[in-house]
CSV table of C-alpha atoms and ligand atoms in Angstrom, one decimal:
chain,number,residue,atom,x,y,z
A,1,MET,CA,0.0,0.0,0.0
A,2,LYS,CA,1.0,3.5,-0.7
A,3,ILE,CA,-0.7,6.8,0.3
A,4,LEU,CA,-1.2,8.7,-3.0
A,5,GLY,CA,-3.1,11.7,-1.7
A,6,THR,CA,-4.6,13.2,1.5
A,7,GLY,CA,-7.5,15.5,2.3
A,8,SER,CA,-9.4,16.8,5.3
A,9,ALA,CA,-12.4,19.0,6.2
A,10,LEU,CA,-13.5,20.6,9.4
A,11,PRO,CA,-16.9,22.3,10.1
A,12,LYS,CA,-17.0,26.1,9.9
A,13,MET,CA,-18.1,26.8,13.5
A,14,THR,CA,-15.3,27.3,16.1
A,15,LEU,CA,-16.3,26.5,19.7
A,16,THR,CA,-13.7,27.9,22.2
A,17,ASN,CA,-13.4,26.7,25.8
A,18,ASP,CA,-14.7,30.1,26.9
A,19,MET,CA,-17.8,29.7,24.8
A,20,LEU,CA,-18.5,26.4,26.7
A,21,THR,CA,-18.8,28.2,30.0
A,22,GLN,CA,-22.3,29.3,29.0
A,23,TYR,CA,-23.5,25.6,28.8
A,24,PHE,CA,-22.0,24.2,32.1
A,25,ASP,CA,-19.7,25.0,35.0
A,26,THR,CA,-16.3,24.8,33.4
A,27,SER,CA,-13.3,27.0,32.5
A,28,ASP,CA,-10.6,27.3,29.9
A,29,ALA,CA,-8.0,26.7,32.6
A,30,TRP,CA,-9.6,23.3,33.5
A,31,ILE,CA,-10.1,22.1,29.9
A,32,SER,CA,-6.7,23.2,28.6
A,33,SER,CA,-4.7,21.8,31.6
A,34,ARG,CA,-6.5,18.4,31.6
A,35,THR,CA,-6.9,17.9,27.9
A,36,GLY,CA,-4.7,20.4,25.9
A,37,ILE,CA,-7.8,21.5,24.0
A,38,LYS,CA,-8.3,25.2,23.4
A,39,GLN,CA,-11.0,25.1,20.8
A,40,ARG,CA,-12.8,22.6,18.4
A,41,GLN,CA,-14.8,22.8,15.2
A,42,VAL,CA,-18.4,21.6,15.5
A,43,MET,CA,-21.1,21.0,13.0
A,44,SER,CA,-24.0,23.4,13.0
A,45,ASP,CA,-26.0,23.5,9.7
A,46,GLU,CA,-23.6,21.0,7.9
A,47,HIS,CA,-24.1,17.3,7.1
A,48,LEU,CA,-21.4,14.8,7.8
A,49,GLU,CA,-21.5,13.4,4.2
A,50,ASP,CA,-20.7,16.9,2.9
A,51,LEU,CA,-17.6,17.2,5.1
A,52,ALA,CA,-16.6,13.6,4.2
A,53,ALA,CA,-17.0,14.3,0.5
A,54,LYS,CA,-14.9,17.5,0.7
A,55,ALA,CA,-12.1,15.6,2.4
A,56,CYS,CA,-12.4,12.9,-0.4
A,57,GLN,CA,-12.3,15.5,-3.2
A,58,GLN,CA,-9.1,17.0,-1.7
A,59,ALA,CA,-7.5,13.6,-1.4
A,60,LEU,CA,-8.3,12.7,-5.0
A,61,GLU,CA,-7.0,16.0,-6.3
A,62,ASN,CA,-3.9,15.6,-4.2
A,63,ALA,CA,-3.4,12.1,-5.7
A,64,GLY,CA,-4.0,13.4,-9.2
A,65,LEU,CA,-6.9,11.0,-9.7
A,66,LYS,CA,-10.6,11.2,-10.6
A,67,ALA,CA,-13.4,9.6,-8.6
A,68,SER,CA,-14.0,7.3,-11.6
A,69,ASP,CA,-10.5,5.9,-11.0
A,70,LEU,CA,-11.6,4.4,-7.6
A,71,ASP,CA,-12.3,0.7,-7.2
A,72,PHE,CA,-13.5,0.9,-3.6
A,73,ILE,CA,-14.5,3.3,-0.8
A,74,ILE,CA,-14.0,2.3,2.8
A,75,CYS,CA,-15.5,4.7,5.3
A,76,SER,CA,-14.7,4.7,9.0
A,77,ASN,CA,-17.5,6.2,11.1
A,78,VAL,CA,-19.2,5.7,14.5
A,79,LEU,CA,-22.3,7.9,14.4
A,80,ASP,CA,-24.2,9.0,11.3
A,81,GLU,CA,-27.7,10.4,10.6
A,82,PHE,CA,-28.5,7.2,8.7
A,83,ILE,CA,-28.3,3.6,10.0
A,84,SER,CA,-28.7,2.5,6.4
A,85,PRO,CA,-27.5,3.1,3.7
A,86,ASN,CA,-24.1,3.8,5.3
A,87,LEU,CA,-22.1,7.0,5.0
A,88,ALA,CA,-19.8,5.5,2.3
A,89,CYS,CA,-22.7,5.0,-0.1
A,90,ARG,CA,-23.8,8.6,0.3
A,91,VAL,CA,-20.3,10.0,-0.1
A,92,GLN,CA,-20.0,7.9,-3.3
A,93,GLY,CA,-23.0,9.7,-4.7
A,94,LEU,CA,-21.6,13.1,-3.8
A,95,ILE,CA,-18.3,12.5,-5.4
A,96,ASN,CA,-20.1,11.0,-8.3
A,97,THR,CA,-18.6,7.5,-8.8
A,98,ASP,CA,-20.0,4.0,-8.8
A,99,CYS,CA,-17.5,1.6,-7.1
A,100,PRO,CA,-18.5,-0.6,-4.2
A,101,CYS,CA,-18.6,1.0,-0.7
A,102,ILE,CA,-18.4,-0.3,2.8
A,103,HIS,CA,-18.5,1.2,6.3
A,104,VAL,CA,-16.4,0.1,9.2
A,105,ASN,CA,-17.0,1.1,12.9
A,106,GLY,CA,-13.7,0.5,14.8
A,107,ALA,CA,-14.4,3.6,17.1
A,108,CYS,CA,-11.4,5.9,17.3
A,109,ALA,CA,-9.1,3.2,15.8
A,110,GLY,CA,-11.4,2.8,12.8
A,111,PHE,CA,-9.2,4.6,10.3
A,112,ILE,CA,-6.3,2.1,10.8
A,113,PHE,CA,-8.8,-0.8,10.6
A,114,ALA,CA,-10.0,0.7,7.3
A,115,LEU,CA,-6.4,1.0,6.1
A,116,SER,CA,-5.8,-2.7,6.9
A,117,MET,CA,-8.8,-3.7,4.8
A,118,ALA,CA,-7.5,-1.5,1.9
A,119,GLU,CA,-4.1,-3.2,2.2
A,120,ALA,CA,-5.9,-6.6,2.0
A,121,TYR,CA,-7.9,-5.6,-1.1
A,122,LEU,CA,-4.8,-4.3,-2.8
A,123,ASN,CA,-2.8,-7.4,-2.0
A,124,SER,CA,-5.5,-9.6,-3.3
A,125,HIS,CA,-5.7,-7.5,-6.5
A,126,MET,CA,-9.4,-6.8,-5.9
A,127,ALA,CA,-8.6,-3.1,-6.3
A,128,LYS,CA,-6.0,-0.7,-7.5
A,129,HIS,CA,-7.2,2.6,-6.0
A,130,ILE,CA,-9.1,2.8,-2.8
A,131,LEU,CA,-10.5,5.8,-1.0
A,132,VAL,CA,-10.3,5.5,2.8
A,133,VAL,CA,-12.2,8.2,4.6
A,134,ALA,CA,-12.9,8.8,8.3
A,135,ALA,CA,-15.8,11.1,9.1
A,136,GLU,CA,-17.0,11.7,12.6
A,137,MET,CA,-19.4,13.9,14.6
A,138,PRO,CA,-18.7,13.0,18.2
A,139,SER,CA,-20.2,16.4,19.3
A,140,ARG,CA,-23.6,14.7,18.6
A,141,MET,CA,-22.7,11.7,20.8
A,142,VAL,CA,-22.2,13.5,24.1
A,143,ASP,CA,-24.8,14.9,26.5
A,144,TRP,CA,-24.5,18.7,26.4
A,145,THR,CA,-25.3,19.1,30.0
A,146,GLU,CA,-22.4,16.8,31.0
A,147,ARG,CA,-19.2,18.7,31.3
A,148,GLY,CA,-17.0,15.6,31.8
A,149,THR,CA,-17.4,14.5,28.1
A,150,ALA,CA,-18.9,17.5,26.1
A,151,VAL,CA,-15.6,19.4,26.3
A,152,LEU,CA,-13.5,16.7,24.7
A,153,PHE,CA,-14.8,16.4,21.2
A,154,GLY,CA,-14.9,18.1,17.8
A,155,ASP,CA,-16.1,17.0,14.4
A,156,GLY,CA,-14.3,16.5,11.1
A,157,ALA,CA,-13.3,14.3,8.3
A,158,GLY,CA,-9.9,13.0,6.9
A,159,ALA,CA,-9.3,11.0,3.8
A,160,VAL,CA,-6.5,9.2,1.9
A,161,VAL,CA,-6.3,7.6,-1.5
A,162,VAL,CA,-4.2,4.5,-1.5
A,163,GLY,CA,-2.8,2.5,-4.3
A,164,GLU,CA,-0.2,-0.3,-4.8
A,165,GLY,CA,3.2,0.4,-3.3
A,166,SER,CA,5.5,-0.6,-0.4
A,167,GLN,CA,5.0,2.3,2.0
A,168,LEU,CA,3.3,0.2,4.6
A,169,LYS,CA,6.0,-1.7,6.6
A,170,ALA,CA,4.0,-3.1,9.5
A,171,MET,CA,0.6,-3.0,11.0
A,172,ARG,CA,-0.9,-4.1,14.4
A,173,LEU,CA,-4.5,-4.4,15.2
A,174,SER,CA,-5.9,-5.5,18.6
A,175,THR,CA,-9.3,-5.7,20.4
A,176,LYS,CA,-9.8,-6.6,24.0
A,177,SER,CA,-13.5,-6.7,25.0
A,178,ALA,CA,-13.6,-3.9,27.6
A,179,ILE,CA,-17.1,-2.4,27.1
A,180,ASP,CA,-17.7,-0.5,30.4
A,181,CYS,CA,-15.0,2.1,30.1
A,182,LEU,CA,-16.3,3.6,26.9
A,183,TYR,CA,-19.6,3.0,25.2
A,184,GLN,CA,-22.8,4.4,23.9
A,185,LYS,CA,-26.0,2.5,23.3
A,186,GLN,CA,-28.6,3.5,20.7
A,187,TYR,CA,-32.4,3.5,20.7
A,188,ILE,CA,-33.9,0.5,19.0
A,189,ASN,CA,-37.6,-0.2,18.4
A,190,SER,CA,-39.3,-2.6,20.8
A,191,THR,CA,-41.4,-5.5,19.5
A,192,PRO,CA,-44.4,-7.2,21.1
A,193,PHE,CA,-42.1,-10.1,21.9
A,194,ASP,CA,-39.4,-8.2,23.8
A,195,THR,CA,-38.8,-9.6,27.3
A,196,GLN,CA,-36.4,-6.8,28.1
A,197,GLU,CA,-36.9,-3.1,28.3
A,198,ALA,CA,-35.9,-1.4,25.1
A,199,ASN,CA,-32.8,0.8,25.1
A,200,LYS,CA,-33.4,4.5,25.7
A,201,THR,CA,-31.2,6.8,23.7
A,202,SER,CA,-28.1,7.3,25.7
A,203,SER,CA,-25.1,9.5,25.4
A,204,LEU,CA,-21.4,8.6,25.5
A,205,GLN,CA,-20.4,7.0,28.8
A,206,MET,CA,-16.7,7.1,29.7
A,207,ASP,CA,-14.5,6.2,32.6
A,208,GLY,CA,-11.8,8.8,31.7
A,209,ARG,CA,-9.1,7.4,34.1
A,210,GLU,CA,-9.5,3.8,32.8
A,211,VAL,CA,-9.4,5.0,29.2
A,212,PHE,CA,-6.3,7.0,29.9
A,213,LYS,CA,-4.5,3.9,31.4
A,214,LEU,CA,-5.6,1.6,28.5
A,215,ALA,CA,-4.6,4.1,25.9
A,216,VAL,CA,-1.1,4.7,27.2
A,217,SER,CA,-0.3,1.0,27.7
A,218,ALA,CA,-1.9,-0.2,24.4
A,219,SER,CA,-0.2,2.5,22.3
A,220,MET,CA,3.2,1.9,23.8
A,221,LYS,CA,2.9,-1.8,23.3
A,222,ASP,CA,1.9,-1.3,19.6
A,223,ILE,CA,4.8,1.2,19.0
A,224,LYS,CA,7.4,-1.2,20.4
A,225,GLU,CA,6.0,-4.2,18.5
A,226,LEU,CA,6.0,-2.2,15.2
A,227,LEU,CA,9.6,-1.2,15.7
A,228,ALA,CA,10.5,-4.9,16.4
A,229,ASP,CA,8.5,-6.1,13.4
A,230,CYS,CA,10.6,-3.7,11.1
A,231,GLN,CA,13.9,-4.1,13.0
A,232,LEU,CA,14.0,-0.3,13.5
A,233,LYS,CA,14.9,1.8,16.5
A,234,GLN,CA,13.1,4.7,18.0
A,235,GLU,CA,15.7,7.1,16.6
A,236,ASP,CA,14.7,5.9,13.1
A,237,ILE,CA,11.2,7.3,13.5
A,238,LYS,CA,10.7,10.9,12.4
A,239,HIS,CA,7.0,11.4,13.2
A,240,TYR,CA,4.5,9.9,15.6
A,241,LEU,CA,0.9,10.6,14.6
A,242,LEU,CA,-1.2,9.4,17.5
A,243,HIS,CA,-5.0,9.5,18.0
A,244,GLN,CA,-5.7,13.0,19.2
A,245,ALA,CA,-7.6,12.1,22.3
A,246,ASN,CA,-5.9,14.1,25.0
A,247,THR,CA,-2.5,15.9,25.2
A,248,ARG,CA,-1.8,14.3,28.5
A,249,ILE,CA,-2.1,10.8,27.0
A,250,LEU,CA,0.3,11.8,24.2
A,251,ASP,CA,2.7,13.4,26.6
A,252,SER,CA,2.6,10.4,28.8
A,253,ILE,CA,3.4,8.0,25.9
A,254,CYS,CA,6.2,10.4,24.8
A,255,LEU,CA,7.7,10.5,28.3
A,256,HIS,CA,7.6,6.7,28.8
A,257,LEU,CA,9.3,6.2,25.5
A,258,LYS,CA,11.9,8.9,26.4
A,259,GLU,CA,11.2,10.4,23.0
A,260,ASP,CA,11.6,13.9,21.6
A,261,LYS,CA,8.4,15.8,22.1
A,262,SER,CA,8.6,17.5,18.7
A,263,LYS,CA,8.2,14.2,17.0
A,264,PHE,CA,4.7,13.8,18.6
A,265,HIS,CA,2.6,15.9,16.3
A,266,GLN,CA,-0.6,17.5,17.8
A,267,ASN,CA,-3.5,19.5,16.5
A,268,ILE,CA,-5.9,18.6,19.3
A,269,GLN,CA,-5.5,22.2,20.6
A,270,ARG,CA,-7.5,23.4,17.6
A,271,THR,CA,-9.6,20.4,16.7
A,272,GLY,CA,-10.5,18.5,19.9
A,273,ASN,CA,-10.9,14.8,19.7
A,274,THR,CA,-12.4,13.9,16.3
A,275,SER,CA,-12.5,10.2,16.9
A,276,SER,CA,-11.3,8.1,14.0
A,277,ALA,CA,-10.9,11.2,11.8
A,278,SER,CA,-8.1,12.6,14.0
A,279,ILE,CA,-5.1,10.7,12.4
A,280,PRO,CA,-6.0,11.4,8.8
A,281,ILE,CA,-6.7,15.0,9.5
A,282,LEU,CA,-3.3,15.4,11.2
A,283,LEU,CA,-1.7,13.5,8.4
A,284,ASP,CA,-3.2,15.8,5.8
A,285,GLU,CA,-2.1,18.9,7.7
A,286,LEU,CA,1.5,17.6,8.0
A,287,HIS,CA,1.6,16.6,4.3
A,288,ARG,CA,0.3,19.9,3.1
A,289,GLU,CA,2.7,21.8,5.3
A,290,GLY,CA,5.6,19.8,3.7
A,291,LYS,CA,6.7,18.3,7.0
A,292,LEU,CA,6.8,14.7,5.6
A,293,GLN,CA,10.0,14.1,3.6
A,294,GLN,CA,10.5,11.1,1.3
A,295,GLY,CA,12.0,8.2,3.2
A,296,ASP,CA,10.8,9.4,6.6
A,297,TYR,CA,9.5,6.7,8.9
A,298,LEU,CA,6.1,7.5,10.5
A,299,ILE,CA,4.2,5.6,13.2
A,300,LEU,CA,0.4,6.0,13.3
A,301,SER,CA,-1.3,4.8,16.4
A,302,ALA,CA,-5.0,4.9,17.4
A,303,PHE,CA,-6.9,3.6,20.4
A,304,GLY,CA,-10.6,3.7,21.3
A,305,ALA,CA,-13.8,1.9,22.4
A,306,GLY,CA,-13.7,-1.8,22.2
A,307,PHE,CA,-11.0,-1.5,23.6
A,308,SER,CA,-9.5,-1.5,20.1
A,309,THR,CA,-6.1,-0.3,18.9
A,310,GLY,CA,-4.7,0.0,15.4
A,311,SER,CA,-1.1,1.1,14.6
A,312,CYS,CA,1.1,1.1,11.5
A,313,LEU,CA,4.6,2.0,10.5
A,314,LEU,CA,4.9,3.8,7.1
A,315,GLN,CA,7.9,4.9,5.1
A,316,TRP,CA,6.9,8.1,3.3
B,401,LIG,N1,-14.7,21.4,33.8
B,401,LIG,C1,-14.5,21.6,35.1
B,401,LIG,N2,-14.5,20.5,36.0
B,401,LIG,C2,-14.7,19.3,35.5
B,401,LIG,C3,-14.9,19.1,34.1
B,401,LIG,C4,-14.9,20.2,33.2
B,401,LIG,N3,-15.1,20.1,31.9
B,401,LIG,N4,-15.1,17.8,33.9
B,401,LIG,C5,-14.9,17.2,35.1
B,401,LIG,N5,-14.7,18.1,36.0
B,401,LIG,C6,-14.5,17.9,37.5
B,401,LIG,C7,-15.2,16.7,38.0
B,401,LIG,O1,-16.5,16.9,38.3
B,401,LIG,C8,-14.4,16.4,39.2
B,401,LIG,O2,-14.8,17.3,40.2
B,401,LIG,P1,-14.9,16.8,41.8
B,401,LIG,O3,-13.4,16.5,42.1
B,401,LIG,O4,-15.5,17.9,42.5
B,401,LIG,O5,-15.7,15.5,41.8
B,401,LIG,C9,-13.0,16.8,38.8
B,401,LIG,O6,-13.1,17.7,37.7
B,401,LIG,C10,-12.1,15.7,38.5
B,401,LIG,O7,-12.8,14.9,37.5
B,401,LIG,P2,-12.1,13.6,36.9
B,401,LIG,O8,-13.0,13.0,35.9
B,401,LIG,O9,-11.5,12.7,37.9
B,401,LIG,O10,-10.9,14.4,36.1
B,401,LIG,P3,-9.6,13.8,35.5
B,401,LIG,O11,-8.5,14.4,36.1
B,401,LIG,O12,-9.7,12.3,35.4
B,401,LIG,O13,-9.8,14.3,34.0
B,401,LIG,C11,-10.3,13.5,31.8
B,401,LIG,C12,-10.8,13.9,33.1
B,401,LIG,C13,-9.7,14.7,31.1
B,401,LIG,C14,-11.4,13.0,30.9
B,401,LIG,C15,-9.2,12.4,32.0
B,401,LIG,O14,-9.7,11.3,32.8
B,401,LIG,C16,-8.7,11.9,30.8
B,401,LIG,O15,-7.9,12.6,30.2
B,401,LIG,N6,-9.1,10.7,30.4
B,401,LIG,C17,-8.7,10.1,29.1
B,401,LIG,C18,-10.0,9.9,28.4
B,401,LIG,C19,-10.1,10.6,27.1
B,401,LIG,O16,-9.2,11.4,26.7
B,401,LIG,N7,-11.1,10.3,26.4
B,401,LIG,C20,-11.3,10.9,25.1
B,401,LIG,C21,-12.4,10.1,24.4
B,401,LIG,S1,-12.0,8.4,24.3
B,401,LIG,C22,-10.9,8.2,23.1
B,401,LIG,O17,-10.8,8.9,22.2
B,401,LIG,C23,-10.1,7.0,23.1
C-alpha cells in the first residue's frame, strides 16, 4: 500500500473553551490543563457526508486521480444520521462515482482498521485505487449538560487515496473486549415479543481514568511491536501521529518512550478529539505543510472503544 493523496475538512463553527462556560460550569483553565484542547470545530448546519465528500475530493486532487479511478471506498464512522444506507454510499454519490462502498466502525481506531482492509484488497488485487475516509461527529454523541465529556470532542473528516506500493512496513490491530470504560447504546424499536426493556437513547459513557491507562499502555505496546517487526529503533522514527484524544495521553506516551516531544505531532489544541478522523486530519495537515519528507518513517497509532487499537509504520 502507498498513500497517494490526502485531504481533510472541518466544520466552519469554532467553539472555544470560553464559549463552553455558557452551557455548564467549566473553565478554559480546567479544559486546557486536563486535555490540551483550546477550541474545536463543531457541526451546526452542515451534514457529515458533505464534510466527508470535501475531504475525499481533496485527497483525489492531491493524488492526481478522478473519482472514476476508484475501485473501492471504505468509510470509518461511528455515528451517522442514517443507520442504512451507510455513509460511504452517500459519499460515493456526492463525489459521483460507482465503485463498491463499505462502512467500518472501529471507534477511534477505525481509520487504521479501514487501512488494513484497503491493504488486503490491494494485496488480493481486488482493487488498484481505494479511498479511505474517516468522518465523525462525536459532538452529537455527548450529553451537552455533562461537562465531563462534552468538552473533549470536535467534528471533522480526513481521507487518503491509497494504491499499490510498499509504503506500509508493518501493522498491528488489537481488540480486547472492555465495554464499560467507553460505550454508547442506541435507541432500538421494541417489539411485542421483547422480554427486556428497550434501550433508551443514551449519550457517550466514559471512565476517563480507565481510558487513559488503557490508551497509554496499548499504544506503547503497539509502537514497540511495530519497531521490532521492522527491526527499526526509535531514533529511526521521524514522526508519531497518535490519535488526538488528549494531550496528557500523548505526553505520557512520549515521556515513557523517552522520545523527543517535537516528533509527537498534535492538532488537538485546535480540533478537539475527532475520533477516527483525527489521524487522517493530522496526516493531511503535515503533508500539506511539507513536513513529511520522502524516506521518513512514521508511526500512526490509534486507540478507542472496544477497547481496540490500530497502529502502523509507514515509510513516506
Ligand atoms: N470542567 C470543570 N471541571 C470538570 C470538568 C470540566 N469540563 N469535567 C470534570 N470536572 C470535574 C469533575 O466533576 C471532578 O470534580 P470533583 O473532584 O469535584 O468531583 C474533577 O473535575 C475531576 O474529575 P475527573 O473526571 O476525575 O478528572 P480527570 O483528572 O480524570 O480528567 C479527563 C478527566 C480529562 C477525561 C481524564 O480522565 C482523561 O484525560 N481521560 C482520558 C480519556 C479521554 O481522553 N477520552 C477521550 C475520548 S476516548 C478516546 O478517544 C479513546
